[in-house]
mmCIF file of C-alpha atoms in Angstrom:
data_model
loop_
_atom_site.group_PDB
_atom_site.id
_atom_site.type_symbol
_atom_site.label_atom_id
_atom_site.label_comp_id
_atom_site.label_asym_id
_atom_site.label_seq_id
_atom_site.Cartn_x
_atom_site.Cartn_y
_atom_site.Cartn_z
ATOM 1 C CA UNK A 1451 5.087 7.718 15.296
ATOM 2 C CA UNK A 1452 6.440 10.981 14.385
ATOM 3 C CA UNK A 1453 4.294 12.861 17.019
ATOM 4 C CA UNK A 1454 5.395 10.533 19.845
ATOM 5 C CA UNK A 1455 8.856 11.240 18.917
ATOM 6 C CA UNK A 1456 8.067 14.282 19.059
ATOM 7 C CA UNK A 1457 6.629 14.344 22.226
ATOM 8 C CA UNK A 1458 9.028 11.965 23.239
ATOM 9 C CA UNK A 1459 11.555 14.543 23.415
ATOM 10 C CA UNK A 1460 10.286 16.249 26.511
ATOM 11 C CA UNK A 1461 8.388 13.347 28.292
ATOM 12 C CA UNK A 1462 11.038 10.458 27.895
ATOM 13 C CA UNK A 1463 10.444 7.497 26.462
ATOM 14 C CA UNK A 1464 7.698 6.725 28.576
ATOM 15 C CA UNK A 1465 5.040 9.854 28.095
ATOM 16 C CA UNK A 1466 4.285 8.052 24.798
ATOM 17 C CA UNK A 1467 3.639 5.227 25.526
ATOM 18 C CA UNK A 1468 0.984 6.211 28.173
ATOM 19 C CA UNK A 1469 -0.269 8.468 25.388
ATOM 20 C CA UNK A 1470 -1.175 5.437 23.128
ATOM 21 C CA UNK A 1471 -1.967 3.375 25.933
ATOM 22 C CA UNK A 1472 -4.870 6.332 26.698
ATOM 23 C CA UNK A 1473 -5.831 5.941 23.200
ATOM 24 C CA UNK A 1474 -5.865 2.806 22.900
ATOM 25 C CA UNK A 1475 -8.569 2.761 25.522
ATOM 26 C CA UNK A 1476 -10.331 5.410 23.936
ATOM 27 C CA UNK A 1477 -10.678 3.095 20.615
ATOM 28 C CA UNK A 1478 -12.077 0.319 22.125
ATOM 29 C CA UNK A 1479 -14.536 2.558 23.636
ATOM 30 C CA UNK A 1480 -15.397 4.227 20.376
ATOM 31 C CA UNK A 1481 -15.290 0.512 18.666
ATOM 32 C CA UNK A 1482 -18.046 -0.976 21.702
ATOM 33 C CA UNK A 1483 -20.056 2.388 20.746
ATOM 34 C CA UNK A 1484 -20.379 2.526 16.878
ATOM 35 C CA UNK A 1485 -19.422 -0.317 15.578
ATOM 36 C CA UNK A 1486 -22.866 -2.259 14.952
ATOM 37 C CA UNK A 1487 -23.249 -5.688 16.643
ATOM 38 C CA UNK A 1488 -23.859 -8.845 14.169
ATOM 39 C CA UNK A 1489 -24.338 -12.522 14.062
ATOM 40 C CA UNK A 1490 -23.732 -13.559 10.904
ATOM 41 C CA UNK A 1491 -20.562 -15.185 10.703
ATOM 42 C CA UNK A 1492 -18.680 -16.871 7.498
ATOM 43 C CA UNK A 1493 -17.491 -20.038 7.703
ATOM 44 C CA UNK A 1494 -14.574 -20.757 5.550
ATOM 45 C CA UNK A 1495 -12.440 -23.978 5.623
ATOM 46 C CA UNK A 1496 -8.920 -23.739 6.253
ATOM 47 C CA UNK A 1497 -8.943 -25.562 2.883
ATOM 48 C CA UNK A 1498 -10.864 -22.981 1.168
ATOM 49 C CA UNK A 1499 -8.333 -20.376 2.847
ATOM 50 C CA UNK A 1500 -5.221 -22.085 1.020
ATOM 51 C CA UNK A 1501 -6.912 -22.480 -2.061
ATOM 52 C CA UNK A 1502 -6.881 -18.960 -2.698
ATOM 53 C CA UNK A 1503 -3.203 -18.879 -2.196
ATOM 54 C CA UNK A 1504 -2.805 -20.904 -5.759
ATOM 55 C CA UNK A 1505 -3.979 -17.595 -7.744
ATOM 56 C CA UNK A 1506 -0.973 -16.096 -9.072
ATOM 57 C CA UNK A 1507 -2.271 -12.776 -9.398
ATOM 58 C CA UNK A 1508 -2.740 -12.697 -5.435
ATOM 59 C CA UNK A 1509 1.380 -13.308 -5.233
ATOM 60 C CA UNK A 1510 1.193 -10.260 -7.158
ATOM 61 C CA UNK A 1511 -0.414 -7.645 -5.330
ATOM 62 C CA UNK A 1512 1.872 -9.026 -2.620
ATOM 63 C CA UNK A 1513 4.376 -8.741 -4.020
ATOM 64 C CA UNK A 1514 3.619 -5.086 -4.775
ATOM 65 C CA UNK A 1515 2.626 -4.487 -0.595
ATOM 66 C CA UNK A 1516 6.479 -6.086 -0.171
ATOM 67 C CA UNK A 1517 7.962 -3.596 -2.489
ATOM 68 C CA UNK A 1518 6.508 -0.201 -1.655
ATOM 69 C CA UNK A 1519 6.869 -0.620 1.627
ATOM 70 C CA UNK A 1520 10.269 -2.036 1.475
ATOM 71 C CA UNK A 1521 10.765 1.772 -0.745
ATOM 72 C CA UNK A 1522 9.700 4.164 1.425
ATOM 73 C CA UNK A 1523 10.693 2.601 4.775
ATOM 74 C CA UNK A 1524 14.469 1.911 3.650
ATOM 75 C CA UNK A 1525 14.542 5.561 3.451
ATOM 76 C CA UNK A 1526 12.233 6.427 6.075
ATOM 77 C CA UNK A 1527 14.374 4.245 8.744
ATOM 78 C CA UNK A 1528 17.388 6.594 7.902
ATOM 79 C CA UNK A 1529 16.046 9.756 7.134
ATOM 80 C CA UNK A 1530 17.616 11.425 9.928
ATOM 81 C CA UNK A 1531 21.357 11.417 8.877
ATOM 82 C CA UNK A 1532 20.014 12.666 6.046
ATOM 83 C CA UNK A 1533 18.251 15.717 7.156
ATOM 84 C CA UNK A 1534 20.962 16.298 9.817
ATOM 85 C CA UNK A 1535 24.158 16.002 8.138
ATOM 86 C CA UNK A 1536 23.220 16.527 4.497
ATOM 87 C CA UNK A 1537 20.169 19.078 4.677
ATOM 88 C CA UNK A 1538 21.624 21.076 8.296
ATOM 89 C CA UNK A 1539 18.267 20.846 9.621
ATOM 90 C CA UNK A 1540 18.411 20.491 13.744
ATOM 91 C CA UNK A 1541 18.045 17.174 15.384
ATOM 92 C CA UNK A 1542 15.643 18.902 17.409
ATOM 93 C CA UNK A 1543 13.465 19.740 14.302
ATOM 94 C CA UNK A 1544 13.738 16.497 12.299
ATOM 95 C CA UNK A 1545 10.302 15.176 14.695
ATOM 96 C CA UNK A 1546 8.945 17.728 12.854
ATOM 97 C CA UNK A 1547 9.542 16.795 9.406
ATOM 98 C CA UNK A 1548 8.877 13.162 10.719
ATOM 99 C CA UNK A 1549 5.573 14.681 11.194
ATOM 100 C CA UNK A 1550 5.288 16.249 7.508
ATOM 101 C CA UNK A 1551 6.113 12.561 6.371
ATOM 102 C CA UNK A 1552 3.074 11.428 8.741
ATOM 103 C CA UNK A 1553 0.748 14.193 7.011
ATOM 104 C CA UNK A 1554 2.040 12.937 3.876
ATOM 105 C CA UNK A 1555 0.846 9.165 4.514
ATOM 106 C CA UNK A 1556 -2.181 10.020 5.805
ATOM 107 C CA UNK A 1557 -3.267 11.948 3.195
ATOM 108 C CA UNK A 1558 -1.900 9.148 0.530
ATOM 109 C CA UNK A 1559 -3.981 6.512 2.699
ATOM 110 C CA UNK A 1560 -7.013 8.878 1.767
ATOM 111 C CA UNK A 1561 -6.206 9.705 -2.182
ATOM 112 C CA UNK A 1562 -5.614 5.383 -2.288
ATOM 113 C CA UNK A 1563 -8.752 4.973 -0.911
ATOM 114 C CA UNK A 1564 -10.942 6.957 -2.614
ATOM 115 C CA UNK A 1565 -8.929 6.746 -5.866
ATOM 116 C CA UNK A 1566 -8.254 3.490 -5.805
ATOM 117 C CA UNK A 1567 -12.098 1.583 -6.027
ATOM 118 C CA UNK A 1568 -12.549 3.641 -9.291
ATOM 119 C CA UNK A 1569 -9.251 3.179 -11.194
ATOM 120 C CA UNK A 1570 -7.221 0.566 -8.933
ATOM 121 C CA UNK A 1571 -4.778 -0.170 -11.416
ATOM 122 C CA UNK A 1572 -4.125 3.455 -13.037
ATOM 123 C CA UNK A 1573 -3.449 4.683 -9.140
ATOM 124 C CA UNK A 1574 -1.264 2.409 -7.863
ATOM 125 C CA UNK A 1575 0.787 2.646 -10.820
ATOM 126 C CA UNK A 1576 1.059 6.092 -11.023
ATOM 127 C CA UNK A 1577 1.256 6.432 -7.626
ATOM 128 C CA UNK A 1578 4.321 3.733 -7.318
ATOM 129 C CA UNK A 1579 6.051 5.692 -10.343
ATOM 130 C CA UNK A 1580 5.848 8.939 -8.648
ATOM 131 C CA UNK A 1581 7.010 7.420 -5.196
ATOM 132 C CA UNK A 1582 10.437 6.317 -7.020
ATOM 133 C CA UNK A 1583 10.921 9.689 -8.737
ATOM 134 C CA UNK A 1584 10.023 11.216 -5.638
ATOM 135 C CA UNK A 1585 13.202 9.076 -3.852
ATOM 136 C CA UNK A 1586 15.443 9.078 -6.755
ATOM 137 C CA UNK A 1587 14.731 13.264 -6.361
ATOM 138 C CA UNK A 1588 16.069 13.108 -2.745
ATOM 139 C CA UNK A 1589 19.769 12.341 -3.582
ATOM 140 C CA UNK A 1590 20.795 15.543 -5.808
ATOM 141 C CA UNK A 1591 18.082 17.758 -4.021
ATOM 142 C CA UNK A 1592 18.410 16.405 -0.523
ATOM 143 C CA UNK A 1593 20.670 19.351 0.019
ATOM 144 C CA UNK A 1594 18.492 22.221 0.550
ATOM 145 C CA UNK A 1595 16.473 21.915 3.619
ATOM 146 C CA UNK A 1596 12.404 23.048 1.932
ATOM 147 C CA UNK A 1597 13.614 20.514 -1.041
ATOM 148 C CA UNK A 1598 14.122 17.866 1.480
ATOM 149 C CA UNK A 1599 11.167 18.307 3.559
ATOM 150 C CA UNK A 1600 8.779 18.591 0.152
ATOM 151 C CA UNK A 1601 10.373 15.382 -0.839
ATOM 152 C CA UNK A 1602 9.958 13.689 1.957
ATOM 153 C CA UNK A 1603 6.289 14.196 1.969
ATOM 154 C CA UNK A 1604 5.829 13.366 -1.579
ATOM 155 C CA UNK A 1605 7.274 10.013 -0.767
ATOM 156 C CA UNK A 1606 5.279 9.271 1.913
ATOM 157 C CA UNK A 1607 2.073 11.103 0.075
ATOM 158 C CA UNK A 1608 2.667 8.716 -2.983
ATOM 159 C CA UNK A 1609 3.798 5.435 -1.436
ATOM 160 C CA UNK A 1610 1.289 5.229 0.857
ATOM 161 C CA UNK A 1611 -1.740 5.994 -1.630
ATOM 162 C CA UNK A 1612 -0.560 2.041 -2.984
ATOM 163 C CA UNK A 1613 -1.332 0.432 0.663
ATOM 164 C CA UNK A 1614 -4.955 0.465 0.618
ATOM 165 C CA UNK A 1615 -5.870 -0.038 -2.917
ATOM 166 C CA UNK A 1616 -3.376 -3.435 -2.822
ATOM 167 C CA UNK A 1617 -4.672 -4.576 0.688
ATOM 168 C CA UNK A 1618 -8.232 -4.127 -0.883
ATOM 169 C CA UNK A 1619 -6.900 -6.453 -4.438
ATOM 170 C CA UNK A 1620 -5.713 -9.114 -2.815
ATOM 171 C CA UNK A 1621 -8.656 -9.013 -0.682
ATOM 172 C CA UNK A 1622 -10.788 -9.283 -3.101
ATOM 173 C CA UNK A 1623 -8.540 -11.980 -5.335
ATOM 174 C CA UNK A 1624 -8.913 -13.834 -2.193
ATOM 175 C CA UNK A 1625 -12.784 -14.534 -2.915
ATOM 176 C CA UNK A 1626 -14.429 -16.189 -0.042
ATOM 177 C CA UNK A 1627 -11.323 -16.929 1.866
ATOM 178 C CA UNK A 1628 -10.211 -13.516 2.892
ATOM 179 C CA UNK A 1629 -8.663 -14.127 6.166
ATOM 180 C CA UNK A 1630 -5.736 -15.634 5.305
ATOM 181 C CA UNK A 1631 -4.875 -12.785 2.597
ATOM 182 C CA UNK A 1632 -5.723 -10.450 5.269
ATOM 183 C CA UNK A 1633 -2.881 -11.669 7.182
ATOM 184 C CA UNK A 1634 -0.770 -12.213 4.523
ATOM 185 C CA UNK A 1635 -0.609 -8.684 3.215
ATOM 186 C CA UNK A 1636 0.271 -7.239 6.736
ATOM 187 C CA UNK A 1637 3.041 -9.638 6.589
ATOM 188 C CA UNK A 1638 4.103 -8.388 3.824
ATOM 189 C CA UNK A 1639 4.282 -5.019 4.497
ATOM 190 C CA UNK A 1640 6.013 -6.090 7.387
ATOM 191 C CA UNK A 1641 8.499 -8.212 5.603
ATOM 192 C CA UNK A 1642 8.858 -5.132 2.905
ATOM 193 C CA UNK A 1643 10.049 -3.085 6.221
ATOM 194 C CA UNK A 1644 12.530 -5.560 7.362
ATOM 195 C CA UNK A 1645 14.113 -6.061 3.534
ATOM 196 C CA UNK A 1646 14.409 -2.453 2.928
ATOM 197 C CA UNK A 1647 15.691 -1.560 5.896
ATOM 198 C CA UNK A 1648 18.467 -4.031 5.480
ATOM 199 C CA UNK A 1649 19.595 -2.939 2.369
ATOM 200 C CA UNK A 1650 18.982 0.601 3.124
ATOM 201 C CA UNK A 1651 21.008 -0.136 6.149
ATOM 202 C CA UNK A 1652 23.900 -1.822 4.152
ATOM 203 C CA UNK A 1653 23.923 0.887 1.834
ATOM 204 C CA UNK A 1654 24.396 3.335 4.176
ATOM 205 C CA UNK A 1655 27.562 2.091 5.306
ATOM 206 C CA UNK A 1656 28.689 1.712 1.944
ATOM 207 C CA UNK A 1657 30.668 4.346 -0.118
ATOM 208 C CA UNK A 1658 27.311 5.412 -1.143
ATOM 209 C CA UNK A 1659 26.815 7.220 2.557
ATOM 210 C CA UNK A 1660 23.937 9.352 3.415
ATOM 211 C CA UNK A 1661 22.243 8.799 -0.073
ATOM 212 C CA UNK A 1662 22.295 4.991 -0.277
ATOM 213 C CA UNK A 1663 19.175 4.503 1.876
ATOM 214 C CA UNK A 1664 16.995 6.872 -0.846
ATOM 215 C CA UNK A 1665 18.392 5.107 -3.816
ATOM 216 C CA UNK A 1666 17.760 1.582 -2.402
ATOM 217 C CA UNK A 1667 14.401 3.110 -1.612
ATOM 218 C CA UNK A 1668 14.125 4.695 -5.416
ATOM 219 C CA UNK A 1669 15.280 0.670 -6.410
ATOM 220 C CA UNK A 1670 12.361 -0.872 -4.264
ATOM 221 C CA UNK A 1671 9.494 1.821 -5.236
ATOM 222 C CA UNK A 1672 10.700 1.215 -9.219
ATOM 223 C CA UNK A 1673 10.261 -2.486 -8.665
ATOM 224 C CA UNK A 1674 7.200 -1.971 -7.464
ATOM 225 C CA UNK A 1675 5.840 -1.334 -11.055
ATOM 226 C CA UNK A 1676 6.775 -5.034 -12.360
ATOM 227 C CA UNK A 1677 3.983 -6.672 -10.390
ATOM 228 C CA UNK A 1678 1.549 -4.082 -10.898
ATOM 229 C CA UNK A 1679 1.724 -3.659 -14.465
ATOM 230 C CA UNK A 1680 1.626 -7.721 -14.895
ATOM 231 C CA UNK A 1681 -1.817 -7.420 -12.542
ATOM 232 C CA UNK A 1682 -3.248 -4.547 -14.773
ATOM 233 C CA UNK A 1683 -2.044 -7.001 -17.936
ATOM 234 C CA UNK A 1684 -4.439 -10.131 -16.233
ATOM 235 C CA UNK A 1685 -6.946 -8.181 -15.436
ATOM 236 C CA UNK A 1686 -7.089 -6.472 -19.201
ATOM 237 C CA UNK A 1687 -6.963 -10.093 -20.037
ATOM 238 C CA UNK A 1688 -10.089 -11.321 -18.152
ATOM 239 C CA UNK A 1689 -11.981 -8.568 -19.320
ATOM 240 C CA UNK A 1690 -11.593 -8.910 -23.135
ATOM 241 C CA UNK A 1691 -12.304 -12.770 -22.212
ATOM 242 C CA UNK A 1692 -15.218 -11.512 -20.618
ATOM 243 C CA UNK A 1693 -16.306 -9.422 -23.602
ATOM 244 C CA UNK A 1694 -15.711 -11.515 -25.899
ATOM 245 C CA UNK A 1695 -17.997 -14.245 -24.041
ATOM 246 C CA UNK A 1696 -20.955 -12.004 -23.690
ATOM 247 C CA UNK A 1697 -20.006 -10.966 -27.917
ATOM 248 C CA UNK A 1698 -20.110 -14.527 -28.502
ATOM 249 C CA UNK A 1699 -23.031 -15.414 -26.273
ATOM 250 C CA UNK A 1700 -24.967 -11.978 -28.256
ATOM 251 C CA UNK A 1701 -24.881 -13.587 -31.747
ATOM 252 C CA UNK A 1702 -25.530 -16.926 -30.356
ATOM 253 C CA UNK A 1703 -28.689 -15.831 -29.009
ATOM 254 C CA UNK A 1704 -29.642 -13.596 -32.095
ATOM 255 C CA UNK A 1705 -28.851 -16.544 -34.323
ATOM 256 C CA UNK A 1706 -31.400 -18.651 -32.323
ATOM 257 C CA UNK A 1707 -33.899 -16.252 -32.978
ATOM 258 C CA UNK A 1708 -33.386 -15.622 -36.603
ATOM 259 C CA UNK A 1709 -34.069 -19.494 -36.648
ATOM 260 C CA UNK A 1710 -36.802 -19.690 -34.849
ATOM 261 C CA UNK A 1711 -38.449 -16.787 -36.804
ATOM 262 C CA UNK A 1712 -37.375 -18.591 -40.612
ATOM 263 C CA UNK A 1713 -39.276 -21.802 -38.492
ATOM 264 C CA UNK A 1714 -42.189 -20.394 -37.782
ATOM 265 C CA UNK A 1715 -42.430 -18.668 -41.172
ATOM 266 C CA UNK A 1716 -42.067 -21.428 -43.261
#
């Protein structure tokens, strides 16, 4: 997005949109290459599908998807103002910054992915914490033009390391009926974009001004943490039930054995 507005600039409106249509092409004909061919297919109910919506923990990690994204897109939606009229960086260079904050979320896509199958709950949490410090910084520091720009890639470098490692819990809270979930967490990202922006938008016209879209955005990211901790809490849970079932099962089995062996003594 930030390149084609960018680009957008000197082509119109249009060059873009040939641009993706180009690639566009180009991905299917990378997907028809390398993408290996199978016919195994799962067959899951639409039953089984809206079972899986009845584990609260999956409302959770939704939740989260809502939140973030609802963060760092109610800023993100009016970051211009902000760069123009607060920071005095051109109009004509804020596609460039826009471009920073595309670095920033690409490279936050890559730390959540990587991060996030070894210590999904540590990363997203840490990750969520530093996205709302990282907003809550862009009001007093928003002034300076580098401060702005670092900022604005930290927020996009730490709210998007959340999206993958949520997409891939609810995924997997989803058990055998992942299609629905899959759907559901887009929609919530989606539905995270249209909340924040409408109370990023409302605070902008508000006596808060140019700021008010960062601090709803500090508000949403902040928020974010509620669900996330009570996920890490369930999960904690289920694995000291899990201990203390194979604990339990341990002496059961070593008790058995101590039996047998006085039986076969005597």
């Amino acid at each position: 997005m930030p390149i084609g507005s960018f680009v957008g600039q000197y082509t119109g409106w249009r060059g873009p949109f040939w641009a993706l249509a180009v690639l566009a092409a180009l991905a299917a004909a990378f997907v028809g290459r390398f993408i290996p061919r199978t016919d195994q297919r799962a067959e899951v109910s639409v039953r089984a599908e809206i079972r899986a919506l009845r584990q609260s923990r999956l409302w959770l990690a939704l939740a989260a998807a809502v939140l973030i994204m609802g963060g760092v897109l109610a800023t993100y939606t009016y970051i211009t103002p902000l760069l123009t009229d607060r920071a005095g960086i051109p109009a004509g260079a804020v596609p460039l910054v826009l471009i920073v904050f595309g670095i920033g979320a690409l490279g936050g896509t890559a730390i959540g992915g990587r991060w996030g199958d070894r210590r999904p709950m540590a990363t997203t949490i840490t990750a969520a914490a530093a996205t709302a410090l990282s907003l809550l910084a862009l009001i007093p520091a928003s002034s300076s033009r580098v401060t702005a720009v670092i900022l604005v890639f930290l927020m996009a470098l730490t709210g998007f390391t959340v999206n993958p490692v949520v997409t891939s819990l609810a995924v997997r809270l989803a058990g055998d009926a992942p299609t629905l979930t899959s759907a559901l967490t887009t929609s919530a990202y989606n539905t995270g974009i249209a909340a924040g922006s409408l109370a990023a938008g409302r605070a902008l016209d508000s006596s808060l001004g140019l700021t008010g879209p960062a601090l709803v955005g500090a508000a949403f990211a902040a928020l974010t943490l509620l669900p996330l901790i009570a996920l890490a809490l369930s999960n904690a849970a289920d694995s000291s039930r899990i201990v203390a079932q194979h604990t339990a099962g341990a002496h059961t089995a070593e008790q058995q054995a101590a039996n047998a062996t006085m039986t076969s003594t005597r």
